[in-house]
Amino acid sequence: MVKLSVIVPFYNVRQYAPDTLRSLAANAREDFEFILVDDCSRDGTPEILARAERELPGAVLVRHERNGGLATARNTGIDRARGQYLTFLDGDDWLAAGYYPRLVAAMDELGCDFLRTDHVQCTARARTVHRVPVGRRETVLDPRAAILPADRSTSVDYAYAWAGIYHRRLVDRGLLHFTDGLRTAEDRPWIWKLHREAESFAAVSLLGVFYRRGVASSLTQIGDVRQLDFIRAFDQVVAETAGDPEAGALLPKAVRTYCAIISHHLGSIERFEPAVAKKLKSLSAAALRRMPQDVLDEALDSMDLQRATRLRRLRRRPAPAGVAA
C-alpha cells in the first residue's frame, strides 16, 4: 500500500525543477509516490520531468494538454493519488532530506485528519522561519476552534497547502479538492473548508519545506488579470461561511480577512497593468457591496485608519454595469 502521495504541479520552472526533484529523491521511500503534474509547460520543464519519471523512485508523471492553473493541477494529482496520506509541493520549492518520513511519523502518532507545519521562506539568500499561528503543538485540536479570533492571525490565514499532510478520509469526504480554475488564492476557500468541516487537526514543530519567494514567473510577482481571482476565492469563502450554522461567529473573520486582502492589493496597485488596476478597483468596490453590510461596518471599525479609509472610499465608488469577478 502507498503510504504517502506527494502532489507536485510544475509550470515553466525549468530553472528550479532540478532542485525540487533532487529534494524529492532525498525523501524517497518504497511506499511513497511522487505525482508530477506538468501543467502544459513550454520552457524545457517537460524534458526534465520525463527524465525524473525514469530516475526518481516512485515518480508518476501526468501531463495536461492545456494549462489549467495550480488548483486544477493539484486536483489532477489528488485524483491520481493512492496514498493513505497526501501532501503537496510546488515545482519551484524544495525539501530538507528526510522530511517526509518525519512528517508521516508525526501523522501516524497523532492520527488526526490533517497536520500543519512550519516552513522556511527563501527570498534570494535570506531565510525566514514562518510558524503556524497555533499556540498548542503536537496536540489534536478542533479545526473549527482555530478559525477565530477575527482580529488576529489564525490557522485559516496560514493557507499554504504544502505546509501539512492530509488523511485520505478528507478526499473521501470531498474536503481536499480545490476550486477548479482559480489562478491565485486557491488555498483560501480550501483552508476555510478544512477548518469548518474536518474533525481534527494538529500543528507540529517540524521544519522541512523551503518556500521560494520572488520567483519572476510566480503569480505573486505578476500583475496581470489572473491576480484578480482572489475576488472569486474570497467570495466563495464568505458565501460558504454565511451558510454555516455558526455564521454569526465566523463571518466577521471571513469579511475582515477579505477586506485586508483587498487593501493589500490596492496598496501595491502600481505593480498591476493599467487595465488590470482599473478592474481591481471596480471589482473590489462591488465585492465590498456584496458583503453583509453590518459585518463589514464592524470590520472597518476594527481596522487601522489608513486601511479603513481606503476601503470606505472604495465602497462608495460606483461599479460599472456588467462588471463581474
PDB file of N, CA, C and O in Angstrom, residues 142-183:
ATOM      1  N   ASP A 142      -9.595  20.867  17.687  1.00  0.00           N
ATOM      2  CA  ASP A 142     -10.791  21.046  16.863  1.00  0.00           C
ATOM      3  C   ASP A 142     -10.482  22.098  15.801  1.00  0.00           C
ATOM      4  O   ASP A 142     -10.188  23.248  16.142  1.00  0.00           O
ATOM      5  N   PRO A 143     -10.541  21.777  14.508  1.00  0.00           N
ATOM      6  CA  PRO A 143     -10.200  22.760  13.470  1.00  0.00           C
ATOM      7  C   PRO A 143     -11.075  24.004  13.510  1.00  0.00           C
ATOM      8  O   PRO A 143     -10.593  25.114  13.270  1.00  0.00           O
ATOM      9  N   ARG A 144     -12.343  23.836  13.812  1.00  0.00           N
ATOM     10  CA  ARG A 144     -13.266  24.971  13.848  1.00  0.00           C
ATOM     11  C   ARG A 144     -12.863  25.985  14.922  1.00  0.00           C
ATOM     12  O   ARG A 144     -12.989  27.199  14.733  1.00  0.00           O
ATOM     13  N   ALA A 145     -12.330  25.486  16.025  1.00  0.00           N
ATOM     14  CA  ALA A 145     -11.941  26.373  17.121  1.00  0.00           C
ATOM     15  C   ALA A 145     -10.705  27.191  16.794  1.00  0.00           C
ATOM     16  O   ALA A 145     -10.390  28.145  17.520  1.00  0.00           O
ATOM     17  N   ALA A 146      -9.999  26.853  15.708  1.00  0.00           N
ATOM     18  CA  ALA A 146      -8.780  27.577  15.333  1.00  0.00           C
ATOM     19  C   ALA A 146      -9.033  28.675  14.309  1.00  0.00           C
ATOM     20  O   ALA A 146      -8.090  29.308  13.841  1.00  0.00           O
ATOM     21  N   ILE A 147     -10.289  28.922  13.938  1.00  0.00           N
ATOM     22  CA  ILE A 147     -10.600  29.966  12.956  1.00  0.00           C
ATOM     23  C   ILE A 147     -10.523  31.358  13.585  1.00  0.00           C
ATOM     24  O   ILE A 147     -10.015  32.305  12.970  1.00  0.00           O
ATOM     25  N   LEU A 148     -11.021  31.500  14.794  1.00  0.00           N
ATOM     26  CA  LEU A 148     -11.081  32.792  15.483  1.00  0.00           C
ATOM     27  C   LEU A 148      -9.895  32.954  16.430  1.00  0.00           C
ATOM     28  O   LEU A 148      -9.202  31.989  16.720  1.00  0.00           O
ATOM     29  N   PRO A 149      -9.615  34.209  16.882  1.00  0.00           N
ATOM     30  CA  PRO A 149     -10.436  35.424  16.807  1.00  0.00           C
ATOM     31  C   PRO A 149     -10.301  36.158  15.470  1.00  0.00           C
ATOM     32  O   PRO A 149      -9.345  35.957  14.723  1.00  0.00           O
ATOM     33  N   ALA A 150     -11.253  37.029  15.200  1.00  0.00           N
ATOM     34  CA  ALA A 150     -11.322  37.702  13.909  1.00  0.00           C
ATOM     35  C   ALA A 150     -10.191  38.694  13.706  1.00  0.00           C
ATOM     36  O   ALA A 150      -9.758  38.928  12.579  1.00  0.00           O
ATOM     37  N   ASP A 151      -9.700  39.291  14.783  1.00  0.00           N
ATOM     38  CA  ASP A 151      -8.731  40.376  14.644  1.00  0.00           C
ATOM     39  C   ASP A 151      -7.285  39.926  14.839  1.00  0.00           C
ATOM     40  O   ASP A 151      -6.398  40.757  14.991  1.00  0.00           O
ATOM     41  N   ARG A 152      -7.056  38.621  14.828  1.00  0.00           N
ATOM     42  CA  ARG A 152      -5.684  38.110  14.948  1.00  0.00           C
ATOM     43  C   ARG A 152      -5.417  37.080  13.867  1.00  0.00           C
ATOM     44  O   ARG A 152      -6.342  36.465  13.335  1.00  0.00           O
ATOM     45  N   SER A 153      -4.150  36.896  13.554  1.00  0.00           N
ATOM     46  CA  SER A 153      -3.779  35.871  12.586  1.00  0.00           C
ATOM     47  C   SER A 153      -4.039  34.490  13.179  1.00  0.00           C
ATOM     48  O   SER A 153      -3.608  34.182  14.301  1.00  0.00           O
ATOM     49  N   THR A 154      -4.768  33.650  12.438  1.00  0.00           N
ATOM     50  CA  THR A 154      -5.102  32.307  12.908  1.00  0.00           C
ATOM     51  C   THR A 154      -4.752  31.296  11.823  1.00  0.00           C
ATOM     52  O   THR A 154      -4.230  31.642  10.759  1.00  0.00           O
ATOM     53  N   SER A 155      -5.108  30.062  12.062  1.00  0.00           N
ATOM     54  CA  SER A 155      -4.707  28.992  11.160  1.00  0.00           C
ATOM     55  C   SER A 155      -5.290  29.136   9.758  1.00  0.00           C
ATOM     56  O   SER A 155      -4.682  28.698   8.779  1.00  0.00           O
ATOM     57  N   VAL A 156      -6.472  29.766   9.600  1.00  0.00           N
ATOM     58  CA  VAL A 156      -7.024  29.945   8.258  1.00  0.00           C
ATOM     59  C   VAL A 156      -6.268  31.013   7.466  1.00  0.00           C
ATOM     60  O   VAL A 156      -6.432  31.108   6.249  1.00  0.00           O
ATOM     61  N   ASP A 157      -5.448  31.809   8.140  1.00  0.00           N
ATOM     62  CA  ASP A 157      -4.616  32.787   7.435  1.00  0.00           C
ATOM     63  C   ASP A 157      -3.294  32.171   6.963  1.00  0.00           C
ATOM     64  O   ASP A 157      -2.590  32.777   6.160  1.00  0.00           O
ATOM     65  N   TYR A 158      -2.985  31.006   7.467  1.00  0.00           N
ATOM     66  CA  TYR A 158      -1.770  30.274   7.090  1.00  0.00           C
ATOM     67  C   TYR A 158      -2.219  29.195   6.110  1.00  0.00           C
ATOM     68  O   TYR A 158      -2.391  28.034   6.466  1.00  0.00           O
ATOM     69  N   ALA A 159      -2.431  29.618   4.846  1.00  0.00           N
ATOM     70  CA  ALA A 159      -3.200  28.788   3.920  1.00  0.00           C
ATOM     71  C   ALA A 159      -2.354  27.882   3.033  1.00  0.00           C
ATOM     72  O   ALA A 159      -2.897  27.221   2.152  1.00  0.00           O
ATOM     73  N   TYR A 160      -1.051  27.811   3.248  1.00  0.00           N
ATOM     74  CA  TYR A 160      -0.165  27.067   2.349  1.00  0.00           C
ATOM     75  C   TYR A 160      -0.493  25.569   2.375  1.00  0.00           C
ATOM     76  O   TYR A 160      -0.324  24.897   3.392  1.00  0.00           O
ATOM     77  N   ALA A 161      -0.916  25.050   1.224  1.00  0.00           N
ATOM     78  CA  ALA A 161      -1.301  23.634   1.173  1.00  0.00           C
ATOM     79  C   ALA A 161      -0.120  22.712   1.417  1.00  0.00           C
ATOM     80  O   ALA A 161      -0.280  21.613   1.960  1.00  0.00           O
ATOM     81  N   TRP A 162       1.089  23.148   1.011  1.00  0.00           N
ATOM     82  CA  TRP A 162       2.269  22.294   1.157  1.00  0.00           C
ATOM     83  C   TRP A 162       2.801  22.269   2.595  1.00  0.00           C
ATOM     84  O   TRP A 162       3.690  21.479   2.892  1.00  0.00           O
ATOM     85  N   ALA A 163       2.265  23.103   3.449  1.00  0.00           N
ATOM     86  CA  ALA A 163       2.719  23.129   4.840  1.00  0.00           C
ATOM     87  C   ALA A 163       1.835  22.209   5.676  1.00  0.00           C
ATOM     88  O   ALA A 163       1.155  22.631   6.603  1.00  0.00           O
ATOM     89  N   GLY A 164       1.819  20.918   5.321  1.00  0.00           N
ATOM     90  CA  GLY A 164       0.991  19.988   6.058  1.00  0.00           C
ATOM     91  C   GLY A 164       0.878  18.640   5.375  1.00  0.00           C
ATOM     92  O   GLY A 164       1.494  18.381   4.334  1.00  0.00           O
ATOM     93  N   ILE A 165       0.058  17.802   5.965  1.00  0.00           N
ATOM     94  CA  ILE A 165      -0.201  16.456   5.453  1.00  0.00           C
ATOM     95  C   ILE A 165      -1.654  16.126   5.777  1.00  0.00           C
ATOM     96  O   ILE A 165      -2.172  16.550   6.829  1.00  0.00           O
ATOM     97  N   TYR A 166      -2.321  15.354   4.902  1.00  0.00           N
ATOM     98  CA  TYR A 166      -3.768  15.221   4.936  1.00  0.00           C
ATOM     99  C   TYR A 166      -4.160  13.753   4.786  1.00  0.00           C
ATOM    100  O   TYR A 166      -3.645  13.054   3.914  1.00  0.00           O
ATOM    101  N   HIS A 167      -5.077  13.312   5.629  1.00  0.00           N
ATOM    102  CA  HIS A 167      -5.521  11.920   5.598  1.00  0.00           C
ATOM    103  C   HIS A 167      -6.457  11.694   4.416  1.00  0.00           C
ATOM    104  O   HIS A 167      -7.254  12.572   4.057  1.00  0.00           O
ATOM    105  N   ARG A 168      -6.410  10.499   3.852  1.00  0.00           N
ATOM    106  CA  ARG A 168      -7.249  10.171   2.695  1.00  0.00           C
ATOM    107  C   ARG A 168      -8.735  10.327   3.001  1.00  0.00           C
ATOM    108  O   ARG A 168      -9.538  10.588   2.091  1.00  0.00           O
ATOM    109  N   ARG A 169      -9.133  10.182   4.242  1.00  0.00           N
ATOM    110  CA  ARG A 169     -10.570  10.312   4.534  1.00  0.00           C
ATOM    111  C   ARG A 169     -11.085  11.705   4.174  1.00  0.00           C
ATOM    112  O   ARG A 169     -12.292  11.876   3.933  1.00  0.00           O
ATOM    113  N   LEU A 170     -10.206  12.712   4.102  1.00  0.00           N
ATOM    114  CA  LEU A 170     -10.643  14.036   3.658  1.00  0.00           C
ATOM    115  C   LEU A 170     -11.009  14.027   2.179  1.00  0.00           C
ATOM    116  O   LEU A 170     -11.931  14.724   1.753  1.00  0.00           O
ATOM    117  N   VAL A 171     -10.280  13.241   1.382  1.00  0.00           N
ATOM    118  CA  VAL A 171     -10.639  13.074  -0.028  1.00  0.00           C
ATOM    119  C   VAL A 171     -12.000  12.392  -0.127  1.00  0.00           C
ATOM    120  O   VAL A 171     -12.882  12.819  -0.890  1.00  0.00           O
ATOM    121  N   ASP A 172     -12.176  11.338   0.648  1.00  0.00           N
ATOM    122  CA  ASP A 172     -13.433  10.580   0.610  1.00  0.00           C
ATOM    123  C   ASP A 172     -14.628  11.444   1.015  1.00  0.00           C
ATOM    124  O   ASP A 172     -15.744  11.234   0.525  1.00  0.00           O
ATOM    125  N   ARG A 173     -14.387  12.431   1.867  1.00  0.00           N
ATOM    126  CA  ARG A 173     -15.463  13.322   2.316  1.00  0.00           C
ATOM    127  C   ARG A 173     -15.629  14.548   1.407  1.00  0.00           C
ATOM    128  O   ARG A 173     -16.482  15.395   1.665  1.00  0.00           O
ATOM    129  N   GLY A 174     -14.824  14.649   0.359  1.00  0.00           N
ATOM    130  CA  GLY A 174     -14.930  15.769  -0.570  1.00  0.00           C
ATOM    131  C   GLY A 174     -14.370  17.070  -0.040  1.00  0.00           C
ATOM    132  O   GLY A 174     -14.756  18.157  -0.494  1.00  0.00           O
ATOM    133  N   LEU A 175     -13.403  16.994   0.878  1.00  0.00           N
ATOM    134  CA  LEU A 175     -12.865  18.201   1.514  1.00  0.00           C
ATOM    135  C   LEU A 175     -11.488  18.616   1.014  1.00  0.00           C
ATOM    136  O   LEU A 175     -11.027  19.709   1.363  1.00  0.00           O
ATOM    137  N   LEU A 176     -10.818  17.786   0.233  1.00  0.00           N
ATOM    138  CA  LEU A 176      -9.423  18.098  -0.092  1.00  0.00           C
ATOM    139  C   LEU A 176      -9.258  18.750  -1.464  1.00  0.00           C
ATOM    140  O   LEU A 176      -8.233  19.372  -1.721  1.00  0.00           O
ATOM    141  N   HIS A 177     -10.217  18.627  -2.349  1.00  0.00           N
ATOM    142  CA  HIS A 177     -10.076  19.232  -3.676  1.00  0.00           C
ATOM    143  C   HIS A 177     -10.172  20.757  -3.599  1.00  0.00           C
ATOM    144  O   HIS A 177     -10.806  21.320  -2.707  1.00  0.00           O
ATOM    145  N   PHE A 178      -9.528  21.390  -4.576  1.00  0.00           N
ATOM    146  CA  PHE A 178      -9.516  22.844  -4.702  1.00  0.00           C
ATOM    147  C   PHE A 178     -10.593  23.279  -5.695  1.00  0.00           C
ATOM    148  O   PHE A 178     -11.096  22.466  -6.469  1.00  0.00           O
ATOM    149  N   THR A 179     -10.921  24.561  -5.693  1.00  0.00           N
ATOM    150  CA  THR A 179     -11.884  25.096  -6.655  1.00  0.00           C
ATOM    151  C   THR A 179     -11.215  25.181  -8.020  1.00  0.00           C
ATOM    152  O   THR A 179     -10.270  25.947  -8.208  1.00  0.00           O
ATOM    153  N   ASP A 180     -11.695  24.395  -8.957  1.00  0.00           N
ATOM    154  CA  ASP A 180     -11.078  24.331 -10.280  1.00  0.00           C
ATOM    155  C   ASP A 180     -11.008  25.710 -10.928  1.00  0.00           C
ATOM    156  O   ASP A 180     -11.948  26.493 -10.867  1.00  0.00           O
ATOM    157  N   GLY A 181      -9.856  25.980 -11.549  1.00  0.00           N
ATOM    158  CA  GLY A 181      -9.710  27.183 -12.349  1.00  0.00           C
ATOM    159  C   GLY A 181      -9.212  28.398 -11.604  1.00  0.00           C
ATOM    160  O   GLY A 181      -8.859  29.405 -12.239  1.00  0.00           O
ATOM    161  N   LEU A 182      -9.158  28.374 -10.268  1.00  0.00           N
ATOM    162  CA  LEU A 182      -8.623  29.527  -9.536  1.00  0.00           C
ATOM    163  C   LEU A 182      -7.131  29.651  -9.816  1.00  0.00           C
ATOM    164  O   LEU A 182      -6.381  28.697  -9.642  1.00  0.00           O
ATOM    165  N   ARG A 183      -6.703  30.839 -10.224  1.00  0.00           N
ATOM    166  CA  ARG A 183      -5.297  31.066 -10.585  1.00  0.00           C
ATOM    167  C   ARG A 183      -4.482  31.628  -9.422  1.00  0.00           C
ATOM    168  O   ARG A 183      -3.259  31.605  -9.456  1.00  0.00           O
TER     169      ARG A 183
END
